[in-house]
Amino acid sequence: MDEMEEELKCPVCGSFYREPLILPCSHNLCQACARNILVQTPEAESPQSRRASGVSDYDYLDLDKMSLYSEADSGYGSYGGFASAPTTPCQKSPNGVRVFPPAAPPPPHLPPAALAPVPRNACLTCPQCHRSLILDERGLRGFPKNRVLEGVIDRYQQSKAAALRCQLCEKAPKEATVMCEQCDVFYCEPCRLRCHPPRGPLAKHRLVPPAQGRVSRRLSPRKISTCTDHELENHSMYCVQCKMPVCYQCLEEGKHSSHEVKALGAMWKLHKSQLSQALNGLSDRAKEAKEFLVQLRNMVQQIQENSVEFEACLVAQCDALIDALNRRKAQLLSRVNKEHEHKLKVVRDQISHCTVKLRQTTGLMEYCLEVIKENDPSGFLQISDALIRRVHLTEDQWGKGTLTPRMTTDFDLNLDSAPLLQSIHQLDFVQMKASSPVPAPPILQLEECCTHNNSATLSWKQPPLSTVQVEGYILELDDGNGGQFREVYVGKETMCTVDGLHFNSTYSARVKAFNKTGVSQYSKTLVLQTSEVAWFSFDPGSAHSDILFSNDNLTVTCNSYDDRVVLGKTGFSKGLHYWELSIDRYDNHPDPAFGVARVDVLKDVMLGKDDKAWAMYVDNNRSWFMHNNSHTNRTEGGITKGATVGVLLDLTRRTLTFSINEDQQGPVAFENMEGLFFPAVSLNRNVQVCASPEKEVSQQQHIPDGKVLPLEHCLSVHLAPFLSTRVFSTV
């Protein structure tokens, strides 16, 4: 139980959580600590201004769309010099964010309305993950309370049988003398006289001894969980998409009205089962770790015993070689002692590292077991997803090789005592003698080295007359801008392909060989130029099984009536990229979708149905923009046979724009595009596919947003099922 204590303490105040709130990032904060680290934001960031601009509070709080970080990370999160800023000087919190000076805790008998209001346009930064959140008009009431964590802390403190402390002392809380059953607060004698005088309305309150108060608090029924959006309603269902309990009003008129929901009790049991299953795997890792620690401790004893035995043997051999051997004996003993200390150091370091990880794992296990004991479904479901992820992550950290000794117990130092007395000065351990010289530098084979798109393939060999044994090679590349070299491959192969390089960049490559003796000199440096523009075709390896490929993967079809997604082979992370898709055949029934996606996008639904794709889907009359199943910008003007769909991905301005027959569809479709994106389309069986002939590209190709690219940045390829493609790309 002791190892679980760090799970129960607030990262701000360092004490056990009091009235903990669950942040959208799944971390917890004391309600008082959350109030203390609030910061003021400018009027432009207020909920009112966001609503005026068409952005909802709920979208702004979505972690996937949020780009605010702590002041220490990006410069956002705290502001100064605004008329609305408080006149009280701000302090600095441990994570570098300006915070309001902590106010003295209010008397517990005051109603909630008497508490100081949350500053207007307040921003809260999580002290653990440094995510920043803009609070809406509900303030801190918009964050649910973690009643499960409160229950675990209560049981933990009861198991410790610690003296109950006053809850109102500002520094070094004194031992409580009474508890008020109506206020549900423990008081020391000075705080009781100051905050709970026996007169007026408080005279009717019942004061009991602290021990009796703790028992009555434990026996009192737990408060029923209420919805944060509708405070008078209890949680009755569970939203699968948002992963949170909701009430019936959320389903009828709130933001969850179109979401998939399930019964609260069923999801409670399901998540308890998942957490229990995850704990079983982690428990096995902990058991293996305990056995591994026993093995390591036995190794320490064996190393000690083998060291003593080896030293005795060595001394006996050296004593037999008269005076000259005695002078050599001290040097050999020194080497043995160094090997001895090295082995012990490696094993002890591994013991220390494994002990720390085991303690953390055990603490997490005990905390999860206490959480499983909770009978409050909604409270449990508020933290179950985060706990399940932590358990799986901790289990993965006990991966292959973690529970394997890094050192053997044997001393492989065989003394060769056969040479004659005149060779005594050359006496040495057999293991210390070099078995072979250092290998010669490898030779890069220029005729086999090449680049394709943003990848580079390099090949090398050893000099023809070299007979030195080579155990492996180390390939290094610079950053494409003349910066420092870094290792990109270590192994026995003599050919390597490096993906994910920048387009239109010059890289320097070099390679060296190594064996047990040492490392060779570097080969001559080779300069490689990546492609100026992106050539890509569709990727059979990542596509849905219903997608059929032909024409060297430049043409695809689908044998299913359901929508299926296929991606391009090349991903873009920077620069300006534009491609056109020609509709060769279309029967007015399907709704094909065009856009970009992450590599892990769902392949069995329409493009844009999940949060990994940004797309425009069209029919013969209209087009819509869609991301995470959210539809926007219904635009007149669809597609017909022979129409041309254009996709412009500008990663410099982080925008995505669509056009049909060179007419831009609505405003900028999506903003804040950041990361790695692949060209993507979704289609079904109703779309007939054939390759379209290449089209001529004019001297100046106009992109729908007004940008103009010169001819050298234009190429023409056949891309898609019903597509022929022109690609423009500058990086």
XYZ file of C-alpha atoms in Angstrom:
731
model
C 0.000 0.000 0.000
C 2.895 2.387 0.693
C 3.949 2.346 -2.954
C 0.483 3.550 -4.006
C 0.782 6.806 -2.035
C 2.337 8.806 -4.890
C -0.750 8.016 -7.000
C -2.936 9.740 -4.390
C -1.107 13.071 -4.094
C -1.809 16.290 -5.997
C 1.071 17.373 -8.312
C 0.590 21.007 -7.258
C 0.352 20.943 -3.457
C 1.989 17.541 -2.882
C -0.718 16.531 -0.393
C -3.517 14.008 -0.700
C -6.159 15.149 -3.178
C -9.004 17.226 -1.733
C -12.125 17.388 -3.886
C -10.158 16.202 -6.972
C -11.308 17.295 -10.442
C -10.773 15.215 -13.590
C -9.244 17.278 -16.416
C -9.920 16.350 -20.084
C -6.343 15.002 -20.234
C -7.336 12.368 -17.564
C -5.078 13.901 -14.895
C -6.419 15.086 -11.524
C -6.133 18.327 -9.548
C -7.413 19.488 -6.170
C -10.238 21.951 -6.680
C -8.385 24.584 -4.611
C -5.143 23.976 -6.546
C -7.013 24.270 -9.860
C -8.361 27.635 -8.766
C -4.876 28.795 -7.710
C -3.209 28.037 -11.071
C -5.844 29.711 -13.240
C -4.436 32.354 -15.564
C -6.118 35.193 -17.457
C -6.400 35.072 -21.274
C -7.017 37.992 -23.663
C -10.520 38.887 -24.763
C -9.826 37.370 -28.181
C -9.601 33.947 -26.552
C -12.780 34.257 -24.489
C -15.649 31.772 -24.923
C -17.838 34.634 -26.159
C -15.409 35.560 -28.934
C -15.054 31.926 -29.911
C -18.813 31.540 -30.196
C -18.936 34.686 -32.325
C -16.399 33.136 -34.683
C -18.399 29.916 -35.016
C -16.195 27.714 -32.807
C -18.000 25.927 -29.990
C -16.633 25.593 -26.463
C -16.718 21.855 -26.811
C -14.603 21.891 -29.970
C -12.123 24.203 -28.251
C -11.766 21.828 -25.332
C -11.142 18.874 -27.648
C -7.561 17.775 -27.028
C -7.057 16.678 -30.638
C -7.802 20.221 -31.895
C -6.129 22.168 -29.110
C -2.817 23.910 -29.768
C -2.253 25.807 -26.502
C 0.622 24.686 -24.345
C 2.320 25.978 -21.255
C 4.276 29.205 -21.327
C 7.530 27.267 -20.950
C 6.730 25.293 -24.133
C 5.350 27.731 -26.692
C 4.810 31.154 -25.182
C 1.053 30.720 -24.822
C -0.979 30.114 -21.707
C -0.382 33.386 -19.789
C -0.786 36.969 -20.774
C 0.025 40.400 -19.427
C -0.771 43.982 -20.254
C -4.515 43.537 -20.928
C -7.149 45.760 -19.425
C -9.034 42.737 -18.151
C -6.011 41.295 -16.370
C -6.093 41.314 -12.550
C -4.157 44.039 -10.775
C -2.820 41.568 -8.212
C 0.729 40.533 -9.154
C 0.972 36.991 -10.518
C 3.308 34.313 -9.227
C 5.107 31.479 -11.004
C 3.985 27.859 -10.667
C 6.460 24.938 -10.865
C 5.626 24.374 -14.544
C 6.436 27.975 -15.508
C 2.870 29.276 -15.935
C 1.821 32.528 -14.215
C -0.704 31.792 -11.494
C -2.933 33.924 -9.307
C -1.780 34.189 -5.680
C -3.544 31.437 -3.673
C -6.408 32.786 -1.671
C -7.112 31.759 1.919
C -9.604 28.868 2.013
C -13.159 30.143 2.624
C -15.117 29.075 5.676
C -16.818 25.750 4.948
C -20.209 26.926 6.165
C -20.481 29.526 3.392
C -22.624 28.569 0.364
C -20.940 27.957 -3.039
C -22.231 31.277 -4.323
C -20.094 33.067 -1.723
C -16.850 31.677 -3.188
C -14.692 34.008 -5.260
C -15.758 33.684 -8.909
C -13.420 32.171 -11.465
C -11.639 35.009 -13.354
C -13.244 35.861 -16.656
C -11.594 34.220 -19.701
C -9.621 31.892 -17.412
C -7.126 29.306 -18.676
C -5.994 26.199 -16.777
C -2.717 24.370 -17.512
C -2.285 20.760 -16.386
C 0.938 20.609 -14.303
C 1.669 17.049 -15.476
C 1.202 17.080 -19.272
C 1.266 20.926 -19.655
C -1.911 20.949 -21.761
C -3.776 24.257 -21.545
C -7.582 24.479 -21.394
C -9.825 27.508 -21.863
C -12.673 27.374 -19.312
C -16.236 28.129 -20.411
C -18.836 30.066 -18.428
C -19.225 27.137 -16.011
C -15.655 27.584 -14.817
C -14.295 24.720 -12.709
C -17.811 23.270 -12.463
C -17.333 22.061 -16.018
C -14.815 19.446 -14.783
C -16.302 16.331 -13.100
C -15.224 15.358 -9.592
C -13.217 12.154 -9.153
C -15.258 10.486 -6.438
C -13.488 7.157 -6.976
C -10.151 8.758 -6.106
C -11.694 10.332 -2.993
C -12.881 6.912 -1.870
C -9.476 5.326 -2.450
C -7.749 8.092 -0.465
C -10.236 7.679 2.375
C -9.626 3.936 2.567
C -5.867 4.468 2.344
C -5.847 6.957 5.202
C -8.012 4.681 7.301
C -5.628 1.787 6.712
C -2.764 3.991 7.907
C -4.733 4.793 11.067
C -3.183 8.242 11.028
C -4.424 10.982 13.333
C -7.121 13.073 11.676
C -5.923 16.578 10.837
C -7.753 19.881 10.720
C -8.917 20.760 7.213
C -8.720 24.541 7.683
C -5.208 25.082 9.042
C -3.167 27.028 6.484
C 0.248 25.654 7.508
C 1.161 22.415 9.317
C -2.417 21.193 10.011
C -3.021 20.408 13.666
C -4.737 17.313 14.981
C -8.516 17.614 14.703
C -10.578 17.712 17.903
C -14.114 17.686 16.491
C -16.029 17.087 13.284
C -19.220 18.876 12.213
C -21.638 16.382 10.700
C -23.546 19.098 8.815
C -20.453 20.860 7.411
C -18.572 17.531 6.966
C -15.334 19.247 8.075
C -12.704 18.340 10.700
C -11.644 21.234 12.986
C -8.857 21.800 15.443
C -9.850 23.858 18.499
C -8.552 27.271 17.224
C -10.169 26.809 13.789
C -13.459 25.716 15.367
C -13.605 28.865 17.484
C -12.693 31.019 14.477
C -14.755 29.394 11.690
C -17.535 27.511 13.519
C -18.685 29.529 16.565
C -21.484 27.960 18.693
C -24.020 30.683 17.936
C -26.535 31.700 15.308
C -27.450 29.076 12.672
C -24.286 27.093 13.507
C -25.496 26.450 17.043
C -27.768 23.687 15.724
C -24.895 21.798 14.057
C -23.801 18.578 15.711
C -20.117 18.293 16.664
C -18.742 14.771 17.246
C -15.267 13.318 17.988
C -13.057 12.866 14.903
C -13.053 9.053 15.092
C -16.848 8.958 15.237
C -17.050 11.465 12.405
C -14.804 9.308 10.202
C -17.053 6.293 10.824
C -20.224 8.247 10.055
C -18.644 9.680 6.893
C -17.717 6.187 5.735
C -21.224 4.843 6.469
C -23.044 7.757 4.862
C -24.346 7.098 1.337
C -22.117 8.402 -1.445
C -23.442 11.303 -3.415
C -25.037 10.384 -6.705
C -23.044 11.511 -9.709
C -24.620 14.412 -11.597
C -24.010 15.685 -15.113
C -21.579 18.601 -15.437
C -23.712 20.161 -18.199
C -27.086 19.555 -16.483
C -26.413 19.690 -12.752
C -29.899 18.514 -11.745
C -29.685 15.300 -13.800
C -27.960 12.034 -12.884
C -25.770 10.071 -15.263
C -27.858 7.400 -16.959
C -25.959 6.374 -20.134
C -22.379 6.197 -21.464
C -21.305 7.992 -24.679
C -19.024 5.634 -26.603
C -17.627 8.363 -28.865
C -16.768 10.854 -26.097
C -15.971 8.099 -23.541
C -17.877 9.717 -20.683
C -21.132 9.228 -18.715
C -24.062 11.412 -19.866
C -27.617 12.183 -18.758
C -30.833 11.948 -20.768
C -30.820 15.687 -21.534
C -27.384 15.340 -23.150
C -28.909 12.723 -25.476
C -32.013 14.782 -26.312
C -30.658 18.301 -26.715
C -26.926 18.296 -25.972
C -23.808 17.642 -28.014
C -24.210 13.853 -27.551
C -27.577 13.667 -29.367
C -26.065 12.064 -32.486
C -23.483 9.924 -30.678
C -23.600 6.202 -29.958
C -24.560 5.511 -26.334
C -24.733 2.354 -24.230
C -26.122 1.385 -20.858
C -24.102 2.719 -17.918
C -24.095 -0.599 -16.027
C -23.011 -2.620 -19.063
C -20.085 -0.303 -19.809
C -19.147 -0.297 -16.114
C -18.869 -4.079 -16.113
C -17.045 -4.082 -19.468
C -14.399 -1.569 -18.352
C -13.940 -3.356 -15.038
C -13.342 -6.555 -16.961
C -10.847 -4.834 -19.286
C -8.946 -3.313 -16.370
C -8.866 -6.684 -14.585
C -7.537 -8.412 -17.712
C -4.881 -5.730 -18.138
C -3.872 -6.160 -14.496
C -3.436 -9.903 -15.011
C -0.745 -9.278 -17.613
C 0.946 -6.662 -15.456
C 0.804 -9.003 -12.471
C 2.670 -11.642 -14.483
C 5.352 -9.075 -15.326
C 5.678 -8.145 -11.658
C 5.995 -11.807 -10.681
C 8.705 -12.312 -13.306
C 10.467 -9.188 -12.040
C 10.543 -10.538 -8.485
C 12.000 -13.825 -9.699
C 14.483 -11.881 -11.822
C 15.625 -9.890 -8.793
C 16.241 -13.134 -6.911
C 18.301 -14.324 -9.889
C 20.354 -11.120 -9.904
C 21.042 -11.335 -6.168
C 22.215 -14.930 -6.612
C 24.488 -13.717 -9.401
C 26.119 -11.269 -7.005
C 26.988 -14.130 -4.660
C 28.220 -16.300 -7.541
C 30.389 -13.495 -8.857
C 31.882 -13.060 -5.400
C 32.580 -16.791 -5.081
C 33.970 -17.134 -8.608
C 36.138 -14.097 -8.098
C 37.677 -15.543 -4.938
C 38.252 -18.880 -6.628
C 39.799 -17.308 -9.706
C 42.098 -15.084 -7.663
C 43.324 -18.079 -5.689
C 44.081 -20.007 -8.885
C 45.817 -17.051 -10.411
C 47.973 -16.503 -7.311
C 48.986 -20.181 -7.291
C 50.022 -20.042 -10.938
C 51.911 -16.792 -10.593
C 53.776 -17.925 -7.441
C 55.206 -20.836 -9.428
C 56.864 -18.554 -11.970
C 59.549 -17.209 -9.569
C 60.596 -13.521 -9.339
C 59.802 -12.361 -12.870
C 56.302 -13.812 -12.647
C 55.743 -12.085 -9.287
C 56.256 -8.692 -10.921
C 53.665 -9.593 -13.532
C 51.239 -11.023 -10.966
C 50.232 -7.648 -9.542
C 49.245 -6.371 -12.988
C 47.117 -9.428 -13.713
C 45.393 -9.171 -10.311
C 44.562 -5.580 -11.059
C 42.825 -6.615 -14.268
C 40.831 -9.282 -12.485
C 39.706 -6.809 -9.838
C 38.594 -4.374 -12.506
C 36.583 -7.105 -14.208
C 35.135 -8.032 -10.826
C 34.059 -4.475 -10.080
C 32.682 -4.043 -13.568
C 30.494 -7.129 -13.289
C 29.242 -6.126 -9.842
C 28.516 -2.606 -11.003
C 26.528 -3.792 -14.016
C 24.482 -6.263 -11.960
C 23.878 -3.841 -9.090
C 22.828 -1.110 -11.486
C 20.391 -3.536 -13.076
C 19.068 -4.499 -9.622
C 18.532 -0.854 -8.735
C 16.794 -0.094 -12.032
C 14.554 -3.147 -11.841
C 13.680 -2.436 -8.184
C 12.484 1.074 -9.009
C 10.362 -0.162 -11.918
C 8.920 -2.957 -9.785
C 8.013 -0.509 -7.019
C 6.235 1.735 -9.497
C 4.459 -1.245 -11.051
C 3.345 -2.547 -7.652
C 2.067 0.886 -6.661
C 0.025 1.142 -9.844
C -1.353 -2.361 -9.312
C -2.441 -1.606 -5.762
C -4.061 1.632 -6.875
C -5.946 -0.128 -9.706
C -7.129 -2.870 -7.340
C -8.515 -0.208 -5.024
C -10.242 1.493 -7.952
C -11.830 -1.820 -9.000
C -13.415 -2.055 -5.559
C -15.466 1.058 -6.329
C -19.191 0.491 -6.842
C -19.875 3.830 -8.510
C -20.133 3.099 -12.272
C -19.903 6.648 -13.571
C -17.059 7.602 -11.269
C -15.166 4.467 -12.273
C -15.737 5.069 -15.992
C -14.364 8.600 -15.687
C -10.878 7.251 -14.962
C -10.978 3.689 -16.295
C -9.726 4.496 -19.828
C -6.704 6.366 -18.522
C -5.897 3.570 -16.035
C -6.208 0.882 -18.721
C -3.788 2.798 -20.944
C -1.333 3.231 -18.052
C -1.492 -0.477 -17.207
C -0.833 -1.484 -20.830
C 1.996 1.048 -21.123
C 3.601 -0.208 -17.898
C 3.293 -3.791 -19.117
C 4.974 -2.881 -22.417
C 7.887 -1.391 -20.455
C 8.580 -4.916 -19.123
C 9.316 -5.919 -22.674
C 11.724 -8.372 -24.200
C 15.214 -8.053 -22.769
C 14.238 -6.135 -19.640
C 14.331 -9.248 -17.476
C 17.554 -10.626 -18.956
C 20.884 -10.358 -17.081
C 23.308 -7.947 -18.693
C 26.341 -9.733 -17.286
C 27.518 -13.321 -16.833
C 28.918 -14.646 -13.568
C 31.926 -16.385 -15.101
C 35.413 -14.906 -15.357
C 36.649 -15.932 -18.786
C 40.255 -14.965 -18.111
C 42.309 -18.055 -18.905
C 45.952 -17.680 -17.975
C 48.389 -19.266 -20.405
C 51.222 -20.678 -18.227
C 52.840 -22.844 -20.885
C 55.372 -20.408 -22.343
C 58.948 -20.636 -21.181
C 60.471 -18.362 -18.569
C 62.036 -16.033 -21.165
C 58.486 -15.231 -22.447
C 57.170 -14.319 -19.036
C 57.005 -10.603 -19.819
C 54.611 -11.341 -22.711
C 52.290 -13.301 -20.438
C 48.675 -12.075 -20.750
C 45.081 -13.257 -20.547
C 43.991 -15.083 -23.664
C 40.787 -13.070 -23.872
C 42.716 -9.804 -23.840
C 44.669 -10.657 -27.000
C 43.254 -9.215 -30.219
C 41.868 -11.929 -32.469
C 41.935 -9.766 -35.580
C 42.904 -6.241 -36.651
C 40.486 -3.349 -37.147
C 38.585 -3.662 -40.467
C 39.269 -1.385 -43.399
C 36.806 1.431 -44.274
C 33.908 0.246 -46.485
C 33.443 1.470 -50.055
C 30.105 3.038 -51.098
C 28.906 1.580 -54.432
C 27.808 4.681 -56.317
C 26.090 2.755 -59.102
C 23.667 1.165 -56.588
C 22.984 4.260 -54.451
C 19.901 6.247 -55.417
C 17.010 8.371 -54.145
C 13.268 8.040 -54.761
C 10.809 10.670 -53.547
C 11.854 11.300 -49.929
C 13.789 8.053 -49.412
C 17.405 7.114 -50.111
C 18.941 3.687 -50.795
C 22.653 3.162 -50.083
C 24.881 0.181 -50.795
C 28.472 -0.519 -49.740
C 31.111 -3.286 -49.641
C 34.485 -4.077 -48.114
C 37.675 -3.517 -50.152
C 38.343 -6.501 -52.479
C 41.672 -7.491 -50.862
C 40.482 -7.135 -47.268
C 40.539 -10.397 -45.264
C 39.663 -8.907 -41.871
C 36.472 -10.250 -40.334
C 33.644 -7.667 -40.125
C 30.794 -8.056 -37.644
C 28.612 -5.155 -38.814
C 28.287 -1.692 -40.270
C 27.140 1.739 -39.051
C 25.422 4.062 -41.557
C 25.203 7.792 -40.754
C 23.299 10.672 -42.397
C 23.327 14.379 -41.665
C 20.131 16.449 -41.252
C 19.937 17.486 -44.909
C 21.127 20.984 -44.080
C 24.825 20.465 -43.386
C 24.251 19.641 -39.715
C 25.635 16.874 -37.501
C 25.657 13.237 -38.585
C 23.418 10.721 -36.808
C 23.230 6.913 -36.908
C 20.363 5.589 -39.035
C 21.363 1.905 -39.301
C 23.522 -0.580 -37.373
C 23.674 -4.188 -38.617
C 25.264 -6.787 -40.877
C 23.498 -5.868 -44.130
C 25.380 -4.000 -46.857
C 22.322 -2.177 -48.237
C 19.870 0.104 -46.446
C 16.873 2.262 -47.459
C 16.134 5.308 -45.303
C 12.562 6.690 -45.500
C 11.023 9.917 -44.222
C 13.624 12.373 -45.563
C 12.702 15.917 -46.619
C 11.890 16.617 -50.252
C 14.254 18.832 -52.239
C 17.093 18.424 -49.698
C 20.762 17.446 -49.960
C 21.978 14.739 -47.556
C 25.518 13.531 -46.855
C 26.011 9.825 -46.080
C 28.942 7.798 -44.770
C 29.463 4.288 -43.399
C 32.009 2.491 -41.204
C 32.659 -1.153 -40.246
C 33.315 -2.713 -36.851
C 34.351 -6.004 -35.190
C 35.434 -7.074 -31.701
C 38.737 -5.272 -32.112
C 37.358 -1.837 -32.926
C 35.753 0.457 -35.498
C 37.133 1.350 -38.915
C 37.573 4.779 -40.400
C 34.624 6.314 -42.279
C 34.112 5.713 -45.968
C 34.192 8.613 -48.380
C 31.166 10.873 -47.950
C 28.402 10.512 -50.555
C 26.040 13.412 -51.351
C 22.404 12.533 -52.171
C 19.650 14.816 -53.531
C 16.035 13.903 -52.700
C 13.255 14.522 -55.222
C 12.171 18.076 -55.846
C 8.559 16.969 -56.257
C 6.559 13.985 -55.024
C 5.774 11.052 -57.308
C 3.399 8.608 -55.732
C 1.031 5.741 -56.512
C -1.477 3.880 -54.373
C -0.233 1.622 -51.588
C -1.495 -2.011 -51.649
C 0.167 -2.718 -48.299
C -2.082 -0.375 -46.305
C -5.298 -0.527 -48.360
C -8.468 -2.446 -47.516
C -8.626 -5.998 -48.859
C -11.612 -5.088 -51.090
C -9.458 -2.642 -53.100
C -8.101 -4.077 -56.376
C -4.946 -2.698 -57.987
C -3.730 -2.615 -61.591
C -1.537 -0.573 -63.924
C 1.456 -0.673 -61.541
C -0.771 0.395 -58.635
C -1.779 3.585 -60.466
C -5.362 2.340 -60.951
C -7.623 0.912 -58.247
C -11.109 -0.532 -58.139
C -13.384 -1.816 -55.372
C -15.424 -5.030 -55.256
C -17.657 -3.974 -52.335
C -20.825 -1.872 -52.119
C -19.445 -0.365 -48.888
C -16.981 2.505 -48.891
C -13.319 1.497 -48.821
C -10.251 3.720 -48.336
C -6.931 3.621 -50.189
C -3.870 5.801 -49.496
C -0.991 7.047 -51.586
C 2.464 5.651 -50.876
C 4.079 9.035 -50.145
C 3.346 11.140 -47.076
C 3.754 14.918 -46.821
C 4.863 16.765 -43.677
C 5.965 20.155 -45.079
C 5.658 22.321 -48.167
C 2.929 22.949 -50.782
C 1.251 20.008 -52.582
C -1.505 20.020 -55.221
C -3.017 17.191 -57.262
C -6.040 16.843 -59.557
C -8.326 13.832 -59.834
C -10.268 13.245 -63.082
C -13.621 11.421 -62.862
C -13.621 9.019 -65.821
C -16.925 7.278 -65.054
C -19.665 8.050 -62.549
C -23.282 6.786 -62.348
C -24.672 9.424 -59.879
C -25.252 6.904 -57.068
C -22.018 6.654 -55.053
C -20.527 9.482 -52.987
C -16.745 9.271 -53.495
C -14.558 11.211 -51.054
C -11.208 12.909 -51.684
C -8.654 14.324 -49.273
C -5.781 13.378 -46.975
C -5.443 10.966 -44.048
C -3.114 9.652 -41.395
C -1.480 6.287 -41.995
C -3.737 4.616 -39.360
C -7.039 5.855 -40.822
C -9.990 3.427 -40.807
C -10.115 1.597 -44.145
C -13.689 0.212 -43.987
C -15.678 3.480 -43.716
C -16.053 6.599 -45.838
C -13.058 8.916 -45.757
C -13.620 11.522 -43.029
C -15.771 9.367 -40.753
C -13.013 9.169 -38.112
C -10.581 11.706 -36.700
C -7.699 10.486 -38.894
C -8.992 11.873 -42.224
C -9.929 15.269 -43.726
C -12.035 14.930 -46.867
C -14.611 16.342 -49.282
C -17.310 13.914 -50.376
C -19.474 14.759 -53.385
C -22.482 13.633 -55.374
C -23.924 15.011 -58.600
C -25.386 18.106 -56.886
C -23.420 19.103 -53.783
C -20.184 18.683 -51.838
C -19.491 18.534 -48.097
C -16.349 18.772 -45.979
C -16.068 16.032 -43.366
C -13.711 15.269 -40.464
C -14.430 12.969 -37.513
C -17.981 12.437 -38.902
C -18.658 16.188 -38.640
C -20.140 17.752 -41.803
C -19.558 21.379 -42.793
C -19.924 23.743 -45.779
C -22.680 22.308 -47.912
C -21.805 23.693 -51.376
C -23.830 23.669 -54.595
C -22.141 22.027 -57.530
C -21.251 18.331 -57.555
C -19.420 16.047 -59.973
C -20.244 14.321 -63.228
C -18.328 12.169 -65.641
C -15.246 14.077 -66.787
C -15.156 16.416 -63.805
C -11.837 17.327 -62.200
C -11.353 17.446 -58.431
C -8.387 19.414 -57.101
C -6.762 18.975 -53.666
C -4.400 21.667 -52.324
C -2.462 20.800 -49.147
C -0.493 23.837 -47.936
C 1.566 22.718 -44.927
C 3.271 26.104 -44.745
C -0.018 27.773 -43.859
C -1.429 24.461 -42.514
C -4.583 24.546 -44.672
C -6.473 22.133 -46.945
C -8.580 23.411 -49.877
C -10.692 21.618 -52.518
C -11.863 22.581 -56.006
C -14.098 21.067 -58.721
C -13.309 21.999 -62.328
C -10.911 24.685 -60.992
C -13.712 26.343 -58.952
C -12.839 26.431 -55.256
C -15.464 24.737 -53.091
C -16.352 27.127 -50.280
C -13.691 28.757 -48.086
C -10.608 26.968 -46.744
C -11.914 23.517 -45.849
C -9.619 22.737 -42.905
C -7.044 24.676 -40.896
C -4.300 23.821 -38.382
C -3.118 20.870 -40.488
C 0.055 19.586 -38.859
C 1.820 16.218 -39.034
C 2.252 13.561 -41.726
C -0.529 13.277 -44.350
C -1.091 10.826 -47.213
C -3.272 11.443 -50.309
C -6.460 9.410 -49.863
C -9.755 8.550 -51.568
C -12.712 6.335 -50.669
C -14.921 4.564 -53.200
C -17.339 1.668 -53.553
C -18.411 -0.787 -56.195
C -20.674 1.652 -58.021
C -17.638 3.604 -59.228
C -16.303 2.096 -62.432
C -12.549 2.525 -62.831
C -10.312 3.054 -65.809
C -7.031 4.851 -66.361
C -7.325 8.314 -67.899
C -4.801 9.603 -70.455
C -2.305 12.169 -69.294
C -3.354 15.772 -69.760
C -1.128 18.550 -71.026
C 0.117 20.971 -68.413
C 0.229 24.623 -69.424
C 3.268 26.842 -68.917
C 1.624 28.423 -65.848
C -0.666 26.190 -63.782
C -3.002 28.255 -61.590
C -3.896 26.744 -58.232
C -7.410 27.639 -56.962
C -6.199 29.868 -54.111
C -4.308 32.139 -56.496
C -0.818 30.689 -56.062
C 1.158 30.027 -59.280
C 3.799 27.343 -59.667
C 6.338 27.288 -62.547
C 6.427 24.448 -65.025
C 9.421 22.696 -63.463
C 7.261 21.853 -60.433
C 4.560 20.130 -62.523
C 4.288 16.451 -63.342
C 1.604 14.178 -64.675
C 0.803 10.685 -63.434
C -2.208 8.374 -63.320
C -3.149 8.076 -59.668
C -6.474 6.690 -58.787
C -9.332 4.341 -59.518
C -11.337 6.923 -61.428
C -8.489 9.416 -61.392
C -5.784 10.752 -63.631
C -3.524 13.072 -61.696
C -1.434 16.169 -62.054
C 0.812 16.810 -59.068
C 2.434 20.108 -58.069
C 4.748 19.995 -55.082
C 7.302 22.358 -53.584
C 8.930 21.702 -50.223
